[in-house]
mmCIF file of C-alpha atoms and ligand atoms in Angstrom:
data_model
loop_
_atom_site.group_PDB
_atom_site.id
_atom_site.type_symbol
_atom_site.label_atom_id
_atom_site.label_comp_id
_atom_site.label_asym_id
_atom_site.label_seq_id
_atom_site.Cartn_x
_atom_site.Cartn_y
_atom_site.Cartn_z
ATOM 1 C CA MET A 1 -71.102 18.748 9.315
ATOM 2 C CA GLN A 2 -68.814 17.481 12.064
ATOM 3 C CA ARG A 3 -65.923 17.148 9.633
ATOM 4 C CA ARG A 4 -66.359 20.777 8.564
ATOM 5 C CA LEU A 5 -66.209 21.828 12.217
ATOM 6 C CA VAL A 6 -62.993 19.868 12.733
ATOM 7 C CA THR A 7 -61.449 21.510 9.626
ATOM 8 C CA LYS A 8 -62.468 24.922 10.967
ATOM 9 C CA TYR A 9 -60.816 24.241 14.346
ATOM 10 C CA LEU A 10 -57.698 22.911 12.631
ATOM 11 C CA LEU A 11 -57.461 26.045 10.480
ATOM 12 C CA ALA A 12 -57.939 28.304 13.515
ATOM 13 C CA GLY A 13 -55.240 26.336 15.358
ATOM 14 C CA PHE A 14 -52.780 26.775 12.491
ATOM 15 C CA LEU A 15 -53.535 30.484 12.331
ATOM 16 C CA VAL A 16 -52.845 30.966 16.051
ATOM 17 C CA MET A 17 -49.598 28.995 15.719
ATOM 18 C CA ALA A 18 -48.455 31.047 12.715
ATOM 19 C CA VAL A 19 -49.201 34.373 14.440
ATOM 20 C CA THR A 20 -47.349 33.204 17.589
ATOM 21 C CA MET A 21 -44.322 32.181 15.506
ATOM 22 C CA ILE A 22 -44.274 35.505 13.635
ATOM 23 C CA LEU A 23 -44.546 37.444 16.925
ATOM 24 C CA TYR A 24 -41.714 35.388 18.384
ATOM 25 C CA GLU A 25 -39.483 36.059 15.382
ATOM 26 C CA MET A 26 -40.251 39.779 15.630
ATOM 27 C CA SER A 27 -39.425 39.829 19.323
ATOM 28 C CA THR A 28 -36.048 38.144 18.820
ATOM 29 C CA SER A 29 -35.017 40.705 16.224
ATOM 30 C CA ARG A 30 -36.022 43.596 18.500
ATOM 31 C CA VAL A 31 -32.505 44.411 19.567
ATOM 32 C CA GLU A 32 -31.442 47.668 21.052
ATOM 33 C CA ARG A 33 -27.839 48.340 20.112
ATOM 34 C CA ILE A 34 -26.752 51.038 22.463
ATOM 35 C CA SER A 35 -23.113 50.229 22.257
ATOM 36 C CA CYS A 36 -19.796 51.874 22.533
ATOM 37 C CA LEU A 37 -19.406 54.902 24.725
ATOM 38 C CA PRO A 38 -15.626 55.152 24.853
ATOM 39 C CA TYR A 39 -14.535 55.766 28.401
ATOM 40 C CA GLY A 40 -11.167 57.167 29.336
ATOM 41 C CA ASN A 41 -9.391 58.555 32.392
ATOM 42 C CA GLY A 42 -12.343 57.779 34.612
ATOM 43 C CA VAL A 43 -14.705 60.036 32.659
ATOM 44 C CA PRO A 44 -17.160 58.587 30.152
ATOM 45 C CA MET A 45 -17.113 60.282 26.773
ATOM 46 C CA GLU A 46 -19.991 60.113 24.359
ATOM 47 C CA GLY A 47 -18.867 58.473 21.169
ATOM 48 C CA LEU A 48 -19.827 56.465 18.186
ATOM 49 C CA ARG A 49 -20.078 52.753 18.277
ATOM 50 C CA MET A 50 -17.368 51.091 16.234
ATOM 51 C CA PRO A 51 -18.600 48.561 13.700
ATOM 52 C CA ALA A 52 -17.715 44.937 14.256
ATOM 53 C CA LEU A 53 -15.059 43.286 12.101
ATOM 54 C CA ASP A 54 -15.334 44.446 8.463
ATOM 55 C CA GLN A 55 -18.939 45.481 9.121
ATOM 56 C CA LYS A 56 -19.955 41.950 8.173
ATOM 57 C CA GLU A 57 -23.520 40.928 8.873
ATOM 58 C CA VAL A 58 -23.511 38.733 11.955
ATOM 59 C CA ALA A 59 -26.315 36.205 12.265
ATOM 60 C CA PRO A 60 -28.224 36.865 15.490
ATOM 61 C CA ALA A 61 -28.633 33.993 17.925
ATOM 62 C CA ARG A 62 -32.063 33.009 19.262
ATOM 63 C CA ARG A 63 -33.048 34.460 22.596
ATOM 64 C CA PRO A 64 -36.028 34.234 24.943
ATOM 65 C CA MET A 65 -38.807 36.833 24.675
ATOM 66 C CA ASP A 66 -37.541 40.174 25.908
ATOM 67 C CA ASN A 67 -40.893 41.881 26.178
ATOM 68 C CA ALA A 68 -41.785 40.305 29.506
ATOM 69 C CA ASP A 69 -42.914 42.963 31.980
ATOM 70 C CA ILE A 70 -40.162 42.298 34.504
ATOM 71 C CA PRO A 71 -37.281 44.448 35.812
ATOM 72 C CA THR A 72 -34.192 44.633 33.606
ATOM 73 C CA ILE A 73 -30.973 43.233 35.017
ATOM 74 C CA TYR A 74 -27.927 45.323 34.091
ATOM 75 C CA VAL A 75 -25.100 42.798 34.135
ATOM 76 C CA ILE A 76 -21.794 44.676 34.369
ATOM 77 C CA THR A 77 -18.882 42.556 33.173
ATOM 78 C CA PRO A 78 -15.276 43.723 33.366
ATOM 79 C CA THR A 79 -13.064 42.114 30.757
ATOM 80 C CA TYR A 80 -9.553 42.475 29.322
ATOM 81 C CA LYS A 81 -7.602 41.182 26.348
ATOM 82 C CA ARG A 82 -5.952 37.779 26.816
ATOM 83 C CA PRO A 83 -5.975 34.410 25.011
ATOM 84 C CA ALA A 84 -9.085 33.180 26.883
ATOM 85 C CA GLN A 85 -11.071 36.426 26.652
ATOM 86 C CA ILE A 86 -13.372 35.494 23.778
ATOM 87 C CA PRO A 87 -14.035 31.938 25.020
ATOM 88 C CA GLU A 88 -14.855 33.270 28.511
ATOM 89 C CA LEU A 89 -17.184 35.936 27.111
ATOM 90 C CA THR A 90 -18.774 33.365 24.798
ATOM 91 C CA ARG A 91 -19.577 31.118 27.754
ATOM 92 C CA LEU A 92 -20.958 33.950 29.859
ATOM 93 C CA GLY A 93 -22.841 35.491 26.932
ATOM 94 C CA GLN A 94 -24.440 32.177 26.055
ATOM 95 C CA THR A 95 -25.505 31.800 29.684
ATOM 96 C CA LEU A 96 -27.104 35.259 29.576
ATOM 97 C CA MET A 97 -28.889 34.332 26.340
ATOM 98 C CA HIS A 98 -31.136 32.065 28.397
ATOM 99 C CA VAL A 99 -32.258 34.934 30.576
ATOM 100 C CA PRO A 100 -34.935 37.463 29.594
ATOM 101 C CA ARG A 101 -34.545 41.199 30.135
ATOM 102 C CA ILE A 102 -30.794 41.330 30.416
ATOM 103 C CA HIS A 103 -28.855 44.401 29.389
ATOM 104 C CA TRP A 104 -25.216 43.345 29.222
ATOM 105 C CA ILE A 105 -22.692 46.082 29.948
ATOM 106 C CA VAL A 106 -19.319 44.798 28.835
ATOM 107 C CA ALA A 107 -16.593 47.152 30.023
ATOM 108 C CA GLU A 108 -13.123 46.450 28.696
ATOM 109 C CA ASP A 109 -9.853 47.399 30.347
ATOM 110 C CA THR A 110 -8.429 49.087 27.254
ATOM 111 C CA ASN A 111 -8.223 52.356 25.350
ATOM 112 C CA ASN A 112 -9.145 50.693 22.079
ATOM 113 C CA THR A 113 -12.403 49.147 21.012
ATOM 114 C CA ASN A 114 -11.982 45.393 20.585
ATOM 115 C CA PRO A 115 -13.678 44.263 17.343
ATOM 116 C CA HIS A 116 -13.687 40.606 18.426
ATOM 117 C CA VAL A 117 -15.760 41.443 21.496
ATOM 118 C CA LEU A 118 -18.133 43.567 19.411
ATOM 119 C CA GLU A 119 -18.558 40.791 16.892
ATOM 120 C CA LEU A 120 -19.555 38.387 19.659
ATOM 121 C CA LEU A 121 -21.961 40.917 21.192
ATOM 122 C CA ASP A 122 -23.566 41.546 17.803
ATOM 123 C CA HIS A 123 -24.017 37.827 17.309
ATOM 124 C CA LEU A 124 -25.556 37.198 20.724
ATOM 125 C CA GLY A 125 -28.249 39.721 19.848
ATOM 126 C CA MET A 126 -29.094 40.818 23.379
ATOM 127 C CA PRO A 127 -29.297 44.469 24.376
ATOM 128 C CA TYR A 128 -25.748 45.489 25.215
ATOM 129 C CA THR A 129 -23.459 48.398 25.855
ATOM 130 C CA TYR A 130 -19.760 48.185 25.176
ATOM 131 C CA LEU A 131 -17.505 50.540 27.099
ATOM 132 C CA THR A 132 -13.776 51.086 26.967
ATOM 133 C CA THR A 133 -12.743 51.646 30.576
ATOM 134 C CA PRO A 134 -8.969 51.452 30.995
ATOM 135 C CA MET A 135 -7.403 51.022 34.410
ATOM 136 C CA PRO A 136 -5.884 54.408 35.289
ATOM 137 C CA HIS A 137 -2.138 54.431 34.566
ATOM 138 C CA LYS A 138 -1.141 55.053 38.199
ATOM 139 C CA TYR A 139 -2.687 51.734 39.248
ATOM 140 C CA ARG A 140 -1.410 49.797 36.259
ATOM 141 C CA ILE A 141 2.218 50.625 36.996
ATOM 142 C CA LYS A 142 1.885 49.802 40.690
ATOM 143 C CA SER A 143 3.658 46.647 41.836
ATOM 144 C CA GLY A 144 1.710 44.007 43.738
ATOM 145 C CA SER A 145 -2.028 43.445 43.479
ATOM 146 C CA LYS A 146 -3.979 45.805 41.281
ATOM 147 C CA PRO A 147 -7.580 47.011 41.441
ATOM 148 C CA LYS A 148 -8.729 44.642 38.691
ATOM 149 C CA GLY A 149 -11.930 45.555 36.911
ATOM 150 C CA VAL A 150 -12.672 48.617 39.061
ATOM 151 C CA ALA A 151 -12.515 51.278 36.317
ATOM 152 C CA ASN A 152 -14.682 48.894 34.269
ATOM 153 C CA ARG A 153 -17.337 48.443 36.959
ATOM 154 C CA ASN A 154 -17.417 52.162 37.800
ATOM 155 C CA GLY A 155 -17.801 52.899 34.085
ATOM 156 C CA GLY A 156 -20.754 50.507 34.011
ATOM 157 C CA LEU A 157 -22.274 52.143 37.103
ATOM 158 C CA GLU A 158 -21.928 55.557 35.543
ATOM 159 C CA TRP A 159 -23.645 54.343 32.386
ATOM 160 C CA VAL A 160 -26.525 52.909 34.427
ATOM 161 C CA ARG A 161 -26.890 56.175 36.358
ATOM 162 C CA LYS A 162 -27.192 58.043 33.063
ATOM 163 C CA HIS A 163 -29.485 55.681 31.207
ATOM 164 C CA ALA A 164 -31.556 53.580 33.606
ATOM 165 C CA THR A 165 -34.361 54.505 35.959
ATOM 166 C CA SER A 166 -35.216 51.074 37.348
ATOM 167 C CA GLY A 167 -33.966 47.501 37.402
ATOM 168 C CA VAL A 168 -31.107 45.710 39.105
ATOM 169 C CA ILE A 169 -27.307 45.796 38.813
ATOM 170 C CA TYR A 170 -25.104 42.720 39.034
ATOM 171 C CA PHE A 171 -21.310 42.583 38.719
ATOM 172 C CA ALA A 172 -20.486 39.421 36.778
ATOM 173 C CA ASP A 173 -16.769 38.774 36.201
ATOM 174 C CA ASP A 174 -16.136 37.224 32.794
ATOM 175 C CA ASP A 175 -14.540 34.009 34.108
ATOM 176 C CA ASN A 176 -17.134 32.941 36.697
ATOM 177 C CA THR A 177 -19.888 30.365 36.201
ATOM 178 C CA TYR A 178 -23.499 31.399 36.659
ATOM 179 C CA ASP A 179 -26.547 29.194 37.079
ATOM 180 C CA ILE A 180 -29.320 31.108 35.323
ATOM 181 C CA ARG A 181 -31.458 30.761 38.447
ATOM 182 C CA VAL A 182 -29.272 33.411 40.082
ATOM 183 C CA PHE A 183 -31.011 35.997 37.877
ATOM 184 C CA ASP A 184 -34.485 34.932 39.072
ATOM 185 C CA GLU A 185 -33.258 35.357 42.634
ATOM 186 C CA MET A 186 -31.893 38.877 42.200
ATOM 187 C CA ARG A 187 -34.482 40.307 39.791
ATOM 188 C CA TYR A 188 -36.762 41.789 42.457
ATOM 189 C CA THR A 189 -34.004 43.141 44.707
ATOM 190 C CA LYS A 190 -35.385 46.167 46.596
ATOM 191 C CA ARG A 191 -32.098 47.571 47.898
ATOM 192 C CA VAL A 192 -29.280 45.013 48.047
ATOM 193 C CA SER A 193 -29.669 41.245 47.883
ATOM 194 C CA MET A 194 -27.028 38.709 48.870
ATOM 195 C CA PHE A 195 -26.527 35.035 48.053
ATOM 196 C CA PRO A 196 -23.766 32.383 48.315
ATOM 197 C CA VAL A 197 -20.857 32.091 45.870
ATOM 198 C CA GLY A 198 -19.083 28.745 45.516
ATOM 199 C CA LEU A 199 -15.346 28.132 45.083
ATOM 200 C CA VAL A 200 -14.264 31.261 46.956
ATOM 201 C CA THR A 201 -10.992 30.788 48.896
ATOM 202 C CA SER A 202 -10.061 27.618 50.782
ATOM 203 C CA LYS A 203 -13.371 27.826 52.661
ATOM 204 C CA GLY A 204 -15.006 26.777 49.405
ATOM 205 C CA ILE A 205 -17.830 29.264 49.750
ATOM 206 C CA SER A 206 -18.566 32.867 50.615
ATOM 207 C CA THR A 207 -21.984 33.685 52.060
ATOM 208 C CA PRO A 208 -23.864 35.553 54.743
ATOM 209 C CA VAL A 209 -24.644 33.232 57.665
ATOM 210 C CA VAL A 210 -28.404 33.153 58.224
ATOM 211 C CA ARG A 211 -30.384 31.616 61.095
ATOM 212 C CA ASN A 212 -34.188 31.510 60.938
ATOM 213 C CA GLY A 213 -34.083 34.067 58.141
ATOM 214 C CA LYS A 214 -31.994 36.479 60.224
ATOM 215 C CA PHE A 215 -28.444 37.625 59.527
ATOM 216 C CA VAL A 216 -25.868 36.223 61.947
ATOM 217 C CA SER A 217 -22.418 36.866 60.406
ATOM 218 C CA PHE A 218 -20.368 36.177 57.277
ATOM 219 C CA TYR A 219 -18.654 32.997 56.166
ATOM 220 C CA ASP A 220 -15.684 33.944 53.951
ATOM 221 C CA GLY A 221 -12.005 33.020 53.793
ATOM 222 C CA TRP A 222 -10.918 36.624 54.232
ATOM 223 C CA ILE A 223 -12.923 38.650 56.731
ATOM 224 C CA SER A 224 -10.091 41.055 57.676
ATOM 225 C CA ASN A 225 -11.556 44.392 58.694
ATOM 226 C CA ARG A 226 -14.216 44.250 56.025
ATOM 227 C CA LYS A 227 -17.712 45.295 57.073
ATOM 228 C CA PHE A 228 -19.112 43.352 54.102
ATOM 229 C CA PRO A 229 -16.812 40.360 53.507
ATOM 230 C CA VAL A 230 -18.615 39.123 50.393
ATOM 231 C CA ASP A 231 -17.584 38.178 46.870
ATOM 232 C CA MET A 232 -18.234 40.335 43.828
ATOM 233 C CA ALA A 233 -20.621 37.683 42.451
ATOM 234 C CA GLY A 234 -22.577 37.453 45.727
ATOM 235 C CA PHE A 235 -24.745 40.571 45.688
ATOM 236 C CA ALA A 236 -27.033 42.666 43.493
ATOM 237 C CA ILE A 237 -28.176 46.276 43.787
ATOM 238 C CA ASN A 238 -31.491 47.899 42.919
ATOM 239 C CA VAL A 239 -31.035 50.720 40.378
ATOM 240 C CA ASN A 240 -33.407 53.142 42.168
ATOM 241 C CA PHE A 241 -31.557 52.531 45.384
ATOM 242 C CA LEU A 242 -28.240 53.282 43.643
ATOM 243 C CA LEU A 243 -29.655 56.464 42.110
ATOM 244 C CA LYS A 244 -30.473 57.708 45.607
ATOM 245 C CA LYS A 245 -26.771 57.435 46.518
ATOM 246 C CA PRO A 246 -25.060 59.767 44.050
ATOM 247 C CA GLY A 247 -21.606 59.222 45.551
ATOM 248 C CA ALA A 248 -21.687 55.424 45.555
ATOM 249 C CA SER A 249 -18.905 53.718 43.585
ATOM 250 C CA MET A 250 -16.214 51.086 43.849
ATOM 251 C CA PRO A 251 -12.867 52.045 45.406
ATOM 252 C CA PHE A 252 -9.559 51.342 43.646
ATOM 253 C CA VAL A 253 -8.384 49.299 46.632
ATOM 254 C CA PRO A 254 -7.462 45.680 45.869
ATOM 255 C CA GLY A 255 -9.368 43.305 48.130
ATOM 256 C CA TYR A 256 -11.788 45.970 49.323
ATOM 257 C CA GLU A 257 -13.791 46.520 46.120
ATOM 258 C CA GLU A 258 -16.965 44.787 47.322
ATOM 259 C CA ASP A 259 -16.697 46.179 50.844
ATOM 260 C CA GLY A 260 -16.103 49.726 49.609
ATOM 261 C CA MET A 261 -18.954 49.522 47.106
ATOM 262 C CA LEU A 262 -21.438 48.303 49.726
ATOM 263 C CA ARG A 263 -20.214 50.802 52.344
ATOM 264 C CA SER A 264 -20.689 53.612 49.820
ATOM 265 C CA LEU A 265 -24.343 52.562 49.498
ATOM 266 C CA ASN A 266 -24.742 53.279 53.190
ATOM 267 C CA ILE A 267 -26.688 50.089 53.761
ATOM 268 C CA THR A 268 -27.104 48.085 56.953
ATOM 269 C CA MET A 269 -27.413 44.306 57.072
ATOM 270 C CA ASN A 270 -31.004 44.754 58.353
ATOM 271 C CA GLU A 271 -31.906 46.103 54.938
ATOM 272 C CA VAL A 272 -30.218 43.311 52.947
ATOM 273 C CA GLU A 273 -32.407 40.625 51.378
ATOM 274 C CA PHE A 274 -31.130 37.061 51.688
ATOM 275 C CA VAL A 275 -32.198 35.260 48.544
ATOM 276 C CA ALA A 276 -31.426 31.820 47.044
ATOM 277 C CA ASP A 277 -33.659 30.152 49.655
ATOM 278 C CA ASN A 278 -32.204 32.044 52.604
ATOM 279 C CA CYS A 279 -28.710 31.577 51.215
ATOM 280 C CA THR A 280 -28.909 27.787 50.959
ATOM 281 C CA LYS A 281 -28.434 27.536 47.170
ATOM 282 C CA VAL A 282 -25.253 28.121 45.167
ATOM 283 C CA TYR A 283 -26.036 29.734 41.833
ATOM 284 C CA ALA A 284 -22.741 31.586 41.264
ATOM 285 C CA TRP A 285 -19.296 30.002 41.189
ATOM 286 C CA HIS A 286 -15.957 31.744 41.341
ATOM 287 C CA THR A 287 -14.320 29.588 38.702
ATOM 288 C CA ARG A 288 -10.930 30.602 37.295
ATOM 289 C CA THR A 289 -9.221 29.689 34.076
ATOM 290 C CA GLY A 290 -5.582 28.680 34.469
ATOM 291 C CA PRO A 291 -2.922 30.743 32.719
ATOM 292 C CA ILE A 292 -2.923 30.241 28.958
ATOM 293 C CA ALA A 293 0.245 31.196 27.111
ATOM 294 C CA PRO A 294 0.029 33.037 23.775
ATOM 295 C CA ALA A 295 0.314 30.738 20.732
ATOM 296 C CA SER A 296 3.427 30.073 18.652
ATOM 297 C CA ARG A 297 3.906 32.170 15.518
ATOM 298 C CA SER A 298 4.010 29.235 13.098
ATOM 299 C CA ILE A 299 0.588 30.207 11.731
ATOM 300 C CA LEU A 300 2.343 33.173 10.047
ATOM 301 C CA ASP A 301 4.536 30.913 7.841
ATOM 302 C CA SER A 302 4.368 31.983 4.186
ATOM 303 C CA LYS A 303 3.385 28.447 3.138
ATOM 304 C CA TYR A 304 -0.051 29.294 4.551
ATOM 305 C CA ASN A 305 -0.544 32.312 2.303
ATOM 306 C CA ASP A 306 -3.981 32.349 0.663
ATOM 307 C CA THR A 307 -5.383 29.796 3.114
ATOM 308 C CA ASN A 308 -7.944 29.908 5.936
ATOM 309 C CA LEU A 309 -5.060 30.327 8.390
ATOM 310 C CA ARG A 310 -4.760 33.955 7.315
ATOM 311 C CA VAL A 311 -8.265 34.522 8.698
ATOM 312 C CA LEU A 312 -7.874 32.278 11.745
ATOM 313 C CA ARG A 313 -4.742 34.140 12.735
ATOM 314 C CA GLU A 314 -7.002 36.994 13.883
ATOM 315 C CA LYS A 315 -8.686 34.700 16.396
ATOM 316 C CA ILE A 316 -5.626 33.849 18.470
ATOM 317 C CA HIS A 317 -3.088 35.695 20.546
ATOM 318 C CA LEU A 318 0.441 35.155 19.254
ATOM 319 C CA LYS A 319 3.684 35.200 21.202
ATOM 320 C CA LYS A 320 5.618 38.418 20.714
ATOM 321 C CA LYS A 321 8.723 38.021 18.486
HETATM 322 C C1 LIG B 1 -10.883 38.291 42.593
HETATM 323 C C2 LIG B 1 -12.196 38.402 43.373
HETATM 324 O O1 LIG B 1 -12.705 37.121 43.688
HETATM 325 C C3 LIG B 1 -13.235 39.154 42.553
HETATM 326 O O2 LIG B 1 -14.457 39.208 43.273
HETATM 327 C C4 LIG B 1 -12.723 40.520 42.264
HETATM 328 O O3 LIG B 1 -13.579 41.135 41.353
HETATM 329 C C5 LIG B 1 -11.350 40.440 41.633
HETATM 330 O O4 LIG B 1 -10.443 39.587 42.367
HETATM 331 C C6 LIG B 1 -10.772 41.820 41.629
HETATM 332 O O5 LIG B 1 -9.645 41.998 42.121
HETATM 333 O O6 LIG B 1 -11.415 42.745 41.157
HETATM 334 P P1 LIG B 1 -10.032 37.027 40.418
HETATM 335 O O7 LIG B 1 -10.604 35.784 39.840
HETATM 336 O O8 LIG B 1 -8.732 36.974 41.143
HETATM 337 O O9 LIG B 1 -11.154 37.623 41.390
HETATM 338 O O10 LIG B 1 -9.926 38.196 39.356
HETATM 339 P P2 LIG B 1 -10.034 38.128 37.767
HETATM 340 O O11 LIG B 1 -11.107 37.199 37.348
HETATM 341 O O12 LIG B 1 -8.697 37.957 37.182
HETATM 342 O O13 LIG B 1 -10.500 39.633 37.456
HETATM 343 C C7 LIG B 1 -11.744 40.137 37.888
HETATM 344 C C8 LIG B 1 -12.434 40.808 36.710
HETATM 345 O O14 LIG B 1 -11.669 41.930 36.280
HETATM 346 C C9 LIG B 1 -12.591 39.888 35.495
HETATM 347 O O15 LIG B 1 -13.859 40.052 34.923
HETATM 348 C C10 LIG B 1 -11.472 40.333 34.575
HETATM 349 O O16 LIG B 1 -11.796 40.169 33.203
HETATM 350 C C11 LIG B 1 -11.292 41.802 34.927
HETATM 351 N N1 LIG B 1 -9.880 42.271 34.796
HETATM 352 C C12 LIG B 1 -8.862 41.554 35.327
HETATM 353 C C13 LIG B 1 -9.634 43.446 34.116
HETATM 354 O O17 LIG B 1 -10.542 44.101 33.608
HETATM 355 N N2 LIG B 1 -8.325 43.869 33.989
HETATM 356 C C14 LIG B 1 -7.281 43.174 34.507
HETATM 357 O O18 LIG B 1 -6.115 43.604 34.342
HETATM 358 C C15 LIG B 1 -7.555 41.989 35.180
HETATM 359 MN MN1 LIG B 2 -11.948 35.579 38.287
#
């Protein structure tokens, strides 16, 4: 009698496990592929998503459950073609894979869809949107510092305005390092939240200065005449709050991108939320990859015809002749 009861419980246990596993599998394959809205001259254009390389099937990676009832974080990442682009995006993408309810907006500084980026995005299997958002020509030809990633981030903002009604926006450069806890901190941002960023300027850190939970000033290597001397990776914006400010965007002014963005939101420091334990934790790091020169052209030698090197050649940036 008792043995029969044990068998019954065992069977029920197995059944529950099997159903859970099936549900989990289903949830990981539930991928929304919004994808490529080509974006040119500052105006987004509706368009078709380009297929990844050769339209090959790309095996999806495993991700956490995405059906949790929590606000979506729209991570806007500017990127551009260079030898380290795919490795940087791989590292960031595989960080984001650990985080539920992410919608990754990858906005590339180019006129042409980059199949290598799309292939990676397809593999990662998280909801994503790929935009082509070239830097306007007049800024590209300017000497001196350029407004890096601004067309990209504004393209991402415009996409969010069109497609999202709630959630949070975060600007995540492709070369930084993010502790996944930063996403827990920003997820319930009501208007704008701020938190420390490590490795910014010779001061080593950029953060609001907080005493007894109250804003005092800013600690940053370059205050200048900025009202909001913070780093791009040090704040997040609520989507509803953004939608209430139709004119808010990032200015094409090198050094003043963060300040201009926050000013355009018409926010005061009284309204800012100081997260990461009252700005005592560092969950975002302004890491930089040193310059990497394009590779030599020896991979093109005819002795490598009909070998794997013909395929691998596509994965690297070669020196111009
Ligand atoms: C510095 C600041 O610390 C950032 O907060 C700020 O976003 C950036 O400058 C800027 O000027 O916009 P830094 O490390 O010098 O950061 O800049 P990068 O990492 O080289 O570029 C910032 C982002 O823009 C990256 O995601 C990068 O992929 C992208 N980018 C850069 C472009 O899209 N096009 C470019 O020509 C260069
Ligand atoms: Mn950087």
